[in-house]
Short mmCIF file of C-alpha atoms in Angstrom, two decimals:
data_model
loop_
_atom_site.label_atom_id
_atom_site.label_comp_id
_atom_site.label_asym_id
_atom_site.label_seq_id
_atom_site.Cartn_x
_atom_site.Cartn_y
_atom_site.Cartn_z
CA MET A 83 -91.80 127.02 -149.68
CA LEU A 84 -94.78 124.09 -149.46
CA ALA A 85 -93.34 123.34 -146.00
CA SER A 86 -93.90 127.39 -145.33
CA ALA A 87 -97.30 127.50 -146.99
CA ALA A 88 -98.33 124.92 -145.61
CA THR A 89 -98.00 126.13 -141.63
CA ALA A 90 -99.86 130.11 -143.05
CA VAL A 91 -102.19 127.34 -143.92
CA LYS A 92 -102.57 125.88 -140.76
CA ARG A 93 -102.81 129.56 -138.92
CA LYS A 94 -104.91 130.23 -140.58
CA VAL A 95 -107.52 126.74 -139.96
CA PRO A 96 -108.44 128.05 -136.02
CA SER A 97 -109.54 132.02 -137.51
CA LEU A 98 -112.09 129.98 -140.05
CA ARG A 99 -115.18 129.52 -138.16
CA SER A 100 -118.92 127.89 -139.33
CA SER A 101 -122.11 128.68 -137.60
CA PHE A 102 -123.05 124.82 -138.48
CA PRO A 103 -121.00 121.83 -137.30
CA PHE A 104 -117.83 121.23 -139.08
CA PHE A 105 -114.02 119.81 -139.60
CA TRP A 106 -111.16 120.04 -140.77
CA THR A 107 -108.34 118.17 -143.33
CA CYS A 108 -105.64 118.43 -145.41
CA VAL A 109 -105.71 115.97 -148.23
CA ASN A 110 -103.00 113.23 -148.53
CA HIS A 111 -101.13 110.53 -150.91
CA PHE A 112 -104.06 108.64 -149.35
CA ASN A 113 -106.80 110.73 -150.87
CA VAL A 114 -105.78 110.91 -154.39
CA TYR A 115 -103.40 108.72 -155.93
CA ALA A 116 -103.66 105.31 -153.70
CA GLU A 117 -105.41 102.17 -155.26
CA TYR A 118 -108.56 102.97 -152.97
CA ILE A 119 -108.99 106.06 -152.25
CA GLY A 120 -111.16 107.96 -148.99
CA MET A 121 -111.06 110.10 -146.91
CA THR A 122 -110.87 109.63 -143.22
CA ILE A 123 -113.92 111.96 -141.08
CA PRO A 124 -112.67 112.90 -137.76
CA VAL A 125 -114.17 110.20 -135.28
CA LYS A 126 -114.67 112.98 -132.51
CA PHE A 127 -117.25 114.66 -135.35
CA ALA A 128 -119.06 111.46 -136.66
CA ARG A 129 -119.40 109.72 -133.92
CA LYS A 130 -121.10 113.71 -132.46
CA HIS A 131 -123.12 114.22 -135.76
CA PHE A 132 -123.83 110.99 -138.08
CA PRO A 133 -126.02 108.24 -136.18
CA ALA A 134 -124.74 105.34 -134.88
CA LYS A 135 -124.89 101.63 -136.82
CA VAL A 136 -127.63 99.48 -136.02
CA LYS A 137 -126.55 95.83 -136.58
CA GLY A 138 -124.86 97.00 -139.87
CA GLU A 139 -127.81 98.20 -141.35
CA GLU A 140 -127.87 101.82 -142.27
CA LYS A 141 -125.86 103.48 -144.72
CA ILE A 142 -124.63 107.04 -143.88
CA GLU A 143 -125.53 108.80 -146.83
CA VAL A 144 -124.03 112.41 -147.52
CA LEU A 145 -124.59 114.96 -150.07
CA LEU A 146 -122.20 117.15 -150.64
CA LYS A 147 -122.63 120.54 -152.32
CA ASN A 148 -119.95 123.46 -153.04
CA GLU A 149 -120.41 127.31 -153.78
CA GLU A 150 -121.46 126.86 -156.92
CA ARG A 151 -124.47 124.13 -156.05
CA GLN A 152 -122.72 121.15 -158.03
CA THR A 153 -122.98 118.19 -155.17
CA TRP A 154 -121.59 114.85 -155.03
CA GLU A 155 -123.27 111.90 -153.07
CA LEU A 156 -120.78 110.35 -151.00
CA GLY A 157 -121.59 107.21 -149.04
CA VAL A 158 -119.07 106.63 -145.51
CA ILE A 159 -117.67 103.41 -144.10
CA THR A 160 -118.12 102.52 -140.49
CA THR A 161 -115.81 100.82 -138.75
CA PRO A 162 -115.80 100.78 -134.54
CA ASN A 163 -112.97 103.48 -134.59
CA GLN A 164 -113.02 105.28 -138.20
CA TYR A 165 -114.85 106.54 -140.25
CA LEU A 166 -114.71 107.14 -144.03
CA PHE A 167 -115.63 108.93 -147.38
CA SER A 168 -115.32 105.85 -149.82
CA LYS A 169 -118.09 105.76 -152.78
CA GLY A 170 -118.34 108.40 -154.79
CA TRP A 171 -115.04 110.15 -153.17
CA LYS A 172 -112.62 109.20 -155.91
CA MET A 173 -115.10 111.03 -158.88
CA PHE A 174 -115.45 114.47 -156.11
CA ALA A 175 -111.32 113.85 -156.08
CA THR A 176 -110.98 114.20 -159.91
CA ASP A 177 -114.16 116.95 -159.80
CA ASN A 178 -112.41 119.04 -157.66
CA ASN A 179 -108.78 118.88 -158.83
CA LEU A 180 -107.44 117.93 -155.31
CA LYS A 181 -103.78 117.66 -154.18
CA ILE A 182 -102.20 116.78 -151.37
CA GLY A 183 -101.25 119.91 -149.60
CA ASP A 184 -105.37 120.65 -150.28
CA PHE A 185 -107.33 122.23 -146.57
CA LEU A 186 -111.29 121.33 -146.72
CA ASN A 187 -113.37 121.93 -144.86
CA PHE A 188 -116.44 119.81 -144.67
CA GLU A 189 -119.68 122.12 -142.81
CA LEU A 190 -122.56 119.55 -141.90
CA ILE A 191 -126.43 121.63 -142.64
CA ASP A 192 -128.47 119.58 -142.97
CA ARG A 193 -130.49 116.21 -142.70
CA LEU A 194 -132.29 115.26 -145.20
CA PRO A 195 -136.59 113.11 -144.97
CA ASP A 196 -134.82 110.75 -146.98
CA ALA A 197 -131.39 110.29 -144.34
CA LYS A 198 -129.24 112.05 -145.88
CA PHE A 199 -126.80 114.10 -144.55
CA VAL A 200 -125.64 117.91 -146.36
CA MET A 201 -122.01 119.74 -146.07
CA ASN A 202 -121.20 122.47 -147.54
CA PHE A 203 -117.18 122.12 -148.78
CA HIS A 204 -114.04 124.44 -149.59
CA ILE A 205 -111.35 123.60 -151.36
CA TYR A 206 -108.28 125.85 -150.14
CA ARG A 207 -104.97 125.41 -151.71
CA ILE A 208 -102.17 126.34 -150.25
CA PRO A 209 -100.64 129.06 -152.64
CA VAL A 210 -103.60 130.78 -152.89
CA ILE A 211 -103.82 131.33 -149.09
CA PHE A 212 -100.01 131.64 -148.60
CA GLU A 213 -99.87 134.07 -151.40
CA ASP A 214 -102.65 135.36 -149.37
CA ASP A 215 -100.52 136.51 -145.98
CA SER A 216 -97.57 137.46 -148.13
CA ASP A 217 -96.49 141.00 -147.00
CA GLU A 218 -95.60 142.12 -150.57
CA GLU A 219 -97.68 144.40 -151.84
#
């Protein structure tokens, strides 16, 4: 059932849109259970919307917000080929009870004067989305 539910989510993802720059990702073991957990940000998105590091000095900080206006402050680690939510991710994952297979949508909605990026996020849990696609009444 999990595989078919994931397929249902993948079918729905392209139909979910935003007027803000956004990306989708799916929670895996590294994001919630590994010793050093984090969440990879798609490189194409990050290079387009986050600043380039200047001699390793610029830090990228993100404020994540949910629909209830709760917030989490995260730091982003960068390498030439990877951007990763790291600092603060473990608390975010725990507070939001993230599970392997959950789909996350991140929308870049603002940049504050202190250079912090503000992103909304939405969690789509596989069983919930799968039930929405059922033909049962």
